[in-house]
Short mmCIF file of C-alpha atoms in Angstrom, two decimals:
data_model
loop_
_atom_site.label_atom_id
_atom_site.label_comp_id
_atom_site.label_asym_id
_atom_site.label_seq_id
_atom_site.Cartn_x
_atom_site.Cartn_y
_atom_site.Cartn_z
CA MET A 1 39.03 -12.12 59.10
CA THR A 2 38.15 -15.32 60.25
CA GLU A 3 40.19 -18.69 60.39
CA ALA A 4 41.02 -19.71 56.53
CA ARG A 5 39.09 -22.68 55.46
CA ILE A 6 40.44 -25.36 52.68
CA SER A 7 38.11 -25.31 49.89
CA PRO A 8 37.43 -28.05 47.48
CA ASN A 9 38.58 -25.86 45.06
CA ALA A 10 41.70 -24.59 46.68
CA PHE A 11 44.12 -25.23 43.86
CA TRP A 12 41.73 -25.36 40.83
CA GLY A 13 38.30 -24.61 39.92
CA PRO A 14 35.81 -21.77 40.51
CA LEU A 15 35.46 -20.19 43.78
CA ASP A 16 35.25 -16.96 45.53
CA PRO A 17 38.98 -15.72 46.30
CA SER A 18 38.49 -13.72 49.22
CA ALA A 19 36.16 -16.23 50.87
CA ASP A 20 38.84 -18.85 50.42
CA ALA A 21 40.90 -16.69 51.92
CA GLY A 22 38.91 -16.39 54.99
CA TYR A 23 37.37 -13.38 54.83
CA ASP A 24 33.83 -13.10 56.86
CA ASP A 25 30.60 -13.03 54.71
CA ASP A 26 30.46 -9.13 55.26
CA ARG A 27 33.39 -8.86 52.93
CA PRO A 28 32.94 -6.64 49.65
CA LYS A 29 32.04 -8.07 46.61
CA ARG A 30 35.12 -8.66 44.19
CA LYS A 31 36.63 -5.96 42.51
CA GLY A 32 38.10 -6.14 39.26
CA PHE A 33 38.92 -4.82 35.23
CA PHE A 34 36.91 -5.23 32.18
CA THR A 35 39.10 -3.63 29.88
CA ASP A 36 37.12 -3.69 26.21
CA THR A 37 40.01 -3.30 23.59
CA SER A 38 37.58 -2.42 21.02
CA ILE A 39 37.46 1.37 21.93
CA CYS A 40 41.02 1.73 23.34
CA ILE A 41 42.58 4.45 21.41
CA GLY A 42 46.06 3.62 22.92
CA CYS A 43 46.45 7.39 24.56
CA LYS A 44 48.56 5.78 27.61
CA ALA A 45 46.74 7.95 30.04
CA CYS A 46 46.30 4.71 32.00
CA GLU A 47 49.96 4.43 32.25
CA VAL A 48 50.70 7.87 33.17
CA ALA A 49 48.10 7.47 35.98
CA CYS A 50 49.40 4.47 37.36
CA LYS A 51 53.01 5.71 37.52
CA GLU A 52 51.63 9.01 39.37
CA TRP A 53 49.31 7.56 41.94
CA ASN A 54 51.88 4.46 42.86
CA ASP A 55 54.96 6.55 42.54
CA VAL A 56 56.41 3.90 39.69
CA PRO A 57 59.46 4.92 38.22
CA SER A 58 59.14 6.64 34.89
CA ASP A 59 61.99 4.99 33.07
CA HIS A 60 62.74 2.90 29.60
CA PHE A 61 61.07 4.69 27.29
CA ASP A 62 63.24 3.89 24.30
CA MET A 63 61.88 3.66 20.61
CA THR A 64 62.35 0.19 19.48
CA GLY A 65 62.56 1.01 16.08
CA THR A 66 59.70 -1.90 15.22
CA SER A 67 56.61 -0.20 16.63
CA TYR A 68 55.14 3.29 18.17
CA ASP A 69 54.89 1.63 21.67
CA ASN A 70 57.33 3.01 23.81
CA SER A 71 56.81 1.43 27.23
CA HIS A 72 57.42 -2.21 25.81
CA SER A 73 55.98 -4.75 28.38
CA LEU A 74 54.55 -5.11 31.74
CA ASN A 75 57.47 -5.15 34.00
CA ALA A 76 58.42 -3.62 37.91
CA ASN A 77 58.51 -0.37 36.61
CA GLN A 78 55.44 -0.74 34.21
CA TRP A 79 51.92 -1.67 36.06
CA ARG A 80 49.85 -0.81 33.11
CA HIS A 81 51.07 -1.37 29.63
CA VAL A 82 49.02 -0.31 26.63
CA ALA A 83 50.12 -2.88 23.94
CA PHE A 84 50.23 -1.43 20.43
CA ILE A 85 49.98 -4.62 17.73
CA GLU A 86 50.69 -3.42 14.58
CA GLN A 87 49.76 -5.58 11.87
CA PRO A 88 49.32 -5.73 7.92
CA VAL A 89 46.23 -6.84 6.73
CA ARG A 90 44.72 -7.29 3.17
CA PRO A 91 41.73 -5.38 2.35
CA LYS A 92 38.59 -7.04 1.82
CA GLN A 93 37.57 -8.00 -1.79
CA THR A 94 34.63 -6.63 -2.96
CA VAL A 95 32.37 -8.44 -5.72
CA ASP A 96 32.09 -6.44 -9.27
CA LEU A 97 27.95 -5.88 -9.50
CA GLY A 98 28.11 -4.25 -13.10
CA MET A 99 26.86 -1.12 -11.98
CA PRO A 100 27.34 1.70 -14.70
CA GLY A 101 30.37 4.01 -13.88
CA ARG A 102 32.01 1.42 -11.74
CA ALA A 103 33.37 -1.08 -14.63
CA PRO A 104 36.98 -1.26 -15.41
CA ALA A 105 38.41 -0.05 -18.72
CA TYR A 106 39.00 -3.85 -19.54
CA VAL A 107 38.28 -7.04 -18.37
CA PRO A 108 40.07 -9.84 -19.79
CA GLY A 109 38.42 -11.81 -22.53
CA LEU A 110 35.54 -9.16 -22.67
CA PRO A 111 35.14 -5.57 -24.40
CA ALA A 112 35.51 -2.53 -22.50
CA THR A 113 32.04 -1.11 -21.59
CA GLY A 114 30.97 1.50 -23.79
CA ALA A 115 34.36 2.17 -25.42
CA ASP A 116 36.30 1.32 -28.68
CA PRO A 117 37.02 -3.08 -27.43
CA ASP A 118 40.14 -2.72 -28.82
CA PRO A 119 41.56 0.92 -28.57
CA VAL A 120 45.29 -0.05 -28.28
CA GLY A 121 45.80 -2.84 -31.15
CA ALA A 122 44.49 -5.95 -31.74
CA GLY A 123 44.12 -8.41 -29.02
CA ALA A 124 46.12 -5.77 -26.71
CA PRO A 125 44.58 -5.01 -23.60
CA ALA A 126 43.70 -1.56 -22.97
CA PRO A 127 45.53 0.00 -19.56
CA ILE A 128 43.52 0.20 -16.13
CA ASP A 129 42.60 3.16 -15.12
CA THR A 130 44.05 3.09 -11.62
CA SER A 131 42.20 6.35 -10.91
CA ASP A 132 38.96 4.38 -10.56
CA LEU A 133 38.41 2.59 -7.18
CA LEU A 134 37.20 -0.96 -8.75
CA GLY A 135 40.32 -0.62 -11.54
CA SER A 136 42.26 -0.11 -8.58
CA MET A 137 41.44 -2.82 -6.64
CA LEU A 138 41.17 -5.27 -9.92
CA ALA A 139 45.06 -4.27 -10.74
CA GLU A 140 45.89 -5.40 -6.96
CA ALA A 141 43.91 -8.39 -6.83
CA PRO A 142 45.40 -11.82 -7.10
CA GLY A 143 46.10 -13.19 -10.54
CA SER A 144 44.07 -15.71 -12.60
CA ASP A 145 46.70 -18.33 -11.67
CA GLY A 146 45.79 -17.94 -7.75
CA GLY A 147 48.91 -16.49 -6.87
CA SER A 148 48.90 -13.72 -3.76
CA ALA A 149 48.48 -10.23 -4.02
CA SER A 150 51.20 -7.72 -4.30
CA ALA A 151 52.70 -6.17 -1.43
CA ASP A 152 51.02 -2.65 -2.52
CA SER A 153 47.89 -4.38 -1.65
CA MET A 154 48.57 -4.85 1.79
CA ASP A 155 46.94 -2.42 4.61
CA PHE A 156 47.51 -1.95 8.25
CA ARG A 157 46.13 -1.99 11.45
CA TRP A 158 46.33 -1.30 15.15
CA LEU A 159 45.03 -3.51 17.93
CA MET A 160 45.63 -1.73 21.08
CA SER A 161 45.09 -3.33 24.52
CA SER A 162 46.04 -1.99 28.07
CA ASP A 163 47.41 -4.83 29.97
CA VAL A 164 47.57 -5.24 33.68
CA CYS A 165 47.86 -8.08 36.26
CA LYS A 166 45.01 -10.64 35.99
CA HIS A 167 44.67 -10.80 39.82
CA CYS A 168 43.81 -14.59 39.09
CA THR A 169 41.33 -16.29 41.37
CA HIS A 170 43.91 -19.13 41.70
CA ALA A 171 47.17 -16.94 42.09
CA ALA A 172 50.24 -18.78 41.89
CA CYS A 173 52.37 -15.90 42.95
CA LEU A 174 50.63 -15.98 46.49
CA ASP A 175 50.90 -19.58 46.63
CA VAL A 176 54.48 -20.07 46.19
CA CYS A 177 55.43 -16.98 48.30
CA PRO A 178 57.53 -18.01 51.51
CA THR A 179 57.06 -14.97 53.47
CA GLY A 180 53.33 -13.93 52.74
CA SER A 181 54.54 -10.92 51.43
CA LEU A 182 51.78 -11.54 48.58
CA MET A 183 48.41 -11.39 49.99
CA ARG A 184 44.57 -11.65 49.34
CA SER A 185 43.03 -8.61 49.83
CA GLU A 186 39.19 -8.50 51.08
CA PHE A 187 38.63 -7.64 47.54
CA GLY A 188 39.47 -10.54 46.19
CA THR A 189 42.83 -8.64 44.59
CA VAL A 190 46.46 -9.75 44.92
CA VAL A 191 48.82 -7.44 46.99
CA VAL A 192 52.17 -7.37 47.52
CA GLN A 193 53.38 -6.20 50.91
CA ASP A 194 56.48 -4.09 50.30
CA ASP A 195 57.84 -4.38 53.55
CA ILE A 196 57.87 -8.11 54.00
CA CYS A 197 59.35 -9.16 50.48
CA ASN A 198 62.64 -10.55 50.74
CA GLY A 199 63.16 -10.62 46.63
CA CYS A 200 63.33 -14.25 46.40
CA GLY A 201 61.97 -14.39 42.96
CA TYR A 202 59.90 -17.34 43.40
CA CYS A 203 56.59 -15.34 42.29
CA VAL A 204 58.24 -14.26 39.04
CA ALA A 205 58.75 -17.90 38.14
CA ALA A 206 54.95 -18.65 39.05
CA CYS A 207 53.29 -16.19 37.37
CA PRO A 208 51.62 -17.99 34.11
CA TYR A 209 51.30 -14.44 32.34
CA GLY A 210 55.01 -13.06 33.19
CA VAL A 211 53.39 -9.77 35.02
CA ILE A 212 55.13 -9.94 38.34
CA GLU A 213 58.94 -8.97 38.40
CA ARG A 214 61.43 -8.14 40.71
CA ARG A 215 62.77 -3.99 40.39
CA ARG A 216 66.35 -3.74 39.02
CA GLY A 217 66.37 0.07 39.30
CA PRO A 218 66.89 3.14 38.89
CA ASP A 219 69.30 3.05 41.60
CA GLY A 220 67.98 5.26 44.56
CA HIS A 221 64.31 4.31 44.10
CA LYS A 222 62.33 2.86 46.63
CA ASN A 223 61.46 -0.89 46.73
CA VAL A 224 64.57 -1.94 43.82
CA GLY A 225 65.18 -5.77 44.54
CA ILE A 226 61.54 -6.63 45.74
CA ALA A 227 58.93 -7.85 43.78
CA GLN A 228 56.52 -5.18 42.02
CA LYS A 229 53.04 -5.48 40.23
CA CYS A 230 49.49 -3.77 40.22
CA THR A 231 47.83 -3.86 43.41
CA LEU A 232 44.64 -2.71 41.57
CA CYS A 233 45.30 0.46 43.72
CA TYR A 234 44.39 -1.12 47.10
CA ASP A 235 45.09 2.06 49.18
CA ARG A 236 42.04 3.89 46.89
CA LEU A 237 39.79 0.83 46.92
CA THR A 238 39.89 1.17 50.90
CA ALA A 239 38.76 5.00 50.61
CA GLY A 240 35.93 4.00 48.52
CA GLN A 241 37.70 5.48 44.95
CA THR A 242 38.40 3.90 41.59
CA PRO A 243 41.73 2.83 40.66
CA ALA A 244 43.57 5.37 38.88
CA CYS A 245 44.28 4.09 35.34
CA ALA A 246 40.11 3.15 35.19
CA GLN A 247 39.56 6.83 36.66
CA SER A 248 41.71 8.39 33.79
CA CYS A 249 40.72 6.40 31.02
CA PRO A 250 38.88 8.47 28.48
CA THR A 251 36.95 6.07 26.39
CA GLN A 252 36.00 3.82 29.39
CA SER A 253 37.80 0.92 27.67
CA ILE A 254 38.99 0.24 31.16
CA GLN A 255 35.92 -0.33 33.42
CA PHE A 256 36.16 -1.10 37.06
CA GLY A 257 33.32 -2.61 39.49
CA ASP A 258 32.21 -5.86 40.48
CA VAL A 259 33.68 -8.77 38.83
CA GLU A 260 30.31 -10.53 38.57
CA GLU A 261 28.56 -7.61 37.22
CA LEU A 262 31.20 -6.77 34.87
CA ARG A 263 31.41 -10.39 33.29
CA GLU A 264 27.51 -9.88 32.81
CA ARG A 265 28.47 -6.10 31.14
CA ALA A 266 31.44 -7.86 29.13
CA GLU A 267 29.01 -10.47 27.54
CA ALA A 268 26.26 -7.81 26.26
CA ARG A 269 29.18 -6.10 24.76
CA VAL A 270 30.08 -8.89 22.95
CA ALA A 271 26.81 -10.17 21.79
CA LYS A 272 26.57 -6.27 20.42
CA LEU A 273 29.54 -6.81 18.30
CA HIS A 274 28.69 -9.78 16.90
CA GLU A 275 25.42 -8.19 16.01
CA ALA A 276 27.52 -5.48 14.29
CA GLY A 277 29.38 -8.08 12.04
CA VAL A 278 32.56 -8.17 14.55
CA MET A 279 32.48 -11.77 14.90
CA ASP A 280 36.37 -11.71 16.13
CA ALA A 281 35.26 -10.08 19.19
CA ARG A 282 35.74 -12.52 22.34
CA LEU A 283 36.17 -12.37 25.80
CA TYR A 284 39.48 -13.35 27.64
CA GLY A 285 40.03 -14.54 31.39
CA ASN A 286 36.32 -14.14 32.59
CA ASP A 287 35.72 -18.05 32.47
CA PRO A 288 35.81 -19.21 35.93
CA ASN A 289 36.35 -22.73 34.73
CA ASP A 290 39.44 -21.91 32.99
CA GLY A 291 43.29 -22.75 33.92
CA VAL A 292 43.28 -20.17 36.81
CA GLY A 293 39.66 -20.12 37.66
CA GLY A 294 38.87 -16.97 35.87
CA THR A 295 40.56 -13.84 36.35
CA GLY A 296 39.88 -10.27 38.43
CA ALA A 297 40.87 -8.62 35.15
CA PHE A 298 39.51 -9.80 31.84
CA PHE A 299 39.61 -8.38 28.53
CA LEU A 300 37.39 -8.01 25.24
CA LEU A 301 39.83 -9.34 22.21
CA LEU A 302 39.34 -8.71 18.63
CA ASP A 303 41.44 -11.47 17.66
CA GLU A 304 43.50 -14.74 19.14
CA PRO A 305 45.06 -14.02 22.58
CA GLU A 306 48.61 -14.64 21.42
CA VAL A 307 48.06 -11.73 18.97
CA TYR A 308 48.08 -9.69 21.92
CA GLY A 309 50.82 -11.65 23.45
CA PHE A 310 48.64 -13.64 26.00
CA PRO A 311 48.86 -17.35 26.70
CA PRO A 312 45.67 -19.07 24.97
CA ASP A 313 45.45 -21.53 27.79
CA PRO A 314 46.69 -20.16 31.16
CA VAL A 315 47.15 -22.88 34.11
CA VAL A 316 47.86 -21.92 37.60
CA THR A 317 51.26 -23.34 38.06
CA THR A 318 50.71 -24.72 41.58
CA LYS A 319 47.54 -27.10 39.98
CA ASP A 320 49.80 -29.84 40.54
CA LEU A 321 51.11 -29.50 43.98
CA PRO A 322 48.36 -32.04 45.64
CA GLU A 323 49.15 -34.53 43.21
CA MET A 324 53.02 -34.27 43.53
CA ALA A 325 52.63 -34.40 47.43
CA ARG A 326 50.59 -37.44 47.11
CA LYS A 327 53.35 -39.31 44.78
CA ALA A 328 55.98 -37.66 47.32
CA ALA A 329 54.19 -39.38 49.95
CA THR A 330 53.84 -42.48 48.45
CA ALA A 331 57.50 -42.69 47.22
CA ALA A 332 58.79 -42.11 51.05
CA GLY A 333 56.30 -44.86 52.15
CA VAL A 334 57.70 -47.39 49.64
CA LEU A 335 61.42 -46.45 50.76
CA LEU A 336 60.71 -46.78 54.52
CA LEU A 337 58.97 -50.15 53.70
CA GLY A 338 62.02 -51.10 51.86
CA ALA A 339 64.26 -50.36 54.83
CA ALA A 340 62.22 -51.89 57.35
CA VAL A 341 62.14 -55.21 54.95
CA SER A 342 65.73 -54.94 54.31
CA PHE A 343 66.46 -54.20 58.42
CA LEU A 344 63.93 -57.18 59.60
CA GLY A 345 65.28 -59.82 57.01
CA ARG A 346 69.21 -59.51 57.57
CA LYS A 347 71.00 -62.40 58.73
CA PRO A 348 71.85 -62.49 62.74
#
């Protein structure tokens, strides 16, 4: 590791984080995760593997009563979290093409096809045969007055996403750490050194994603009171191994590798989904020009980031430090000048 150099984009913009931290040119390529949520099945194998390998306590698995997700969120004891986003959705409306055998028993204003036009009585509509698919849809469709569909017409969908520390290009947690416990590794990841952390909690407030947290328990477990988060299995990387979560993923929803190669793979995947008509597919965290300079762990989502609990436009919280320093220096200079004028202008 050579002497650290200050990059023009030290606080903002695209850069190679490990090079910015002073690693030599023979450093390994930046490593990260690409999580394709379109093929996540919510098995939570990644959570189990993470806990097993990193000796993360297994606690707080209570059901909330509002979701099948029993691990709730990322925290000091949950370095991987498979979020279940359970949403009511309306079934897509179809168009009646007038195909034989698919017409409803009765359509207002028209006689029933191939039947008595008024089987019940003069002017009375025939009952809709709800055993017929199209008839059922018409029974649940919005009324002619433009009103909404009934609650019975609502369907349900699950979005699943394995969330983790983003290993930001510009990591505010690392910037504010007063002890140097948080460090940038040669792989471009952000790692907590447990034996140096003093538990001040500055990093907790600095993280724009709410990932890092101080461990509060269980009593007797190691590292209680100090900051904890995903290390991207730093010990496994140094041994040339794949992180435990990616290794255990049965659908390859979590993909590990060189960040630049993963970005290309992610863009190709989005293009393929768009060709298949999944136009809501989008990437999150892959843009080096976003508010944190891009992330080492990024995602393919099937809805807006807010739906998954992600901030839509995250910004590194230390971005304004240089400007704040300049303003503080200006204010100090003005005060010093005022004091000097006051001293020189006083009467003998």
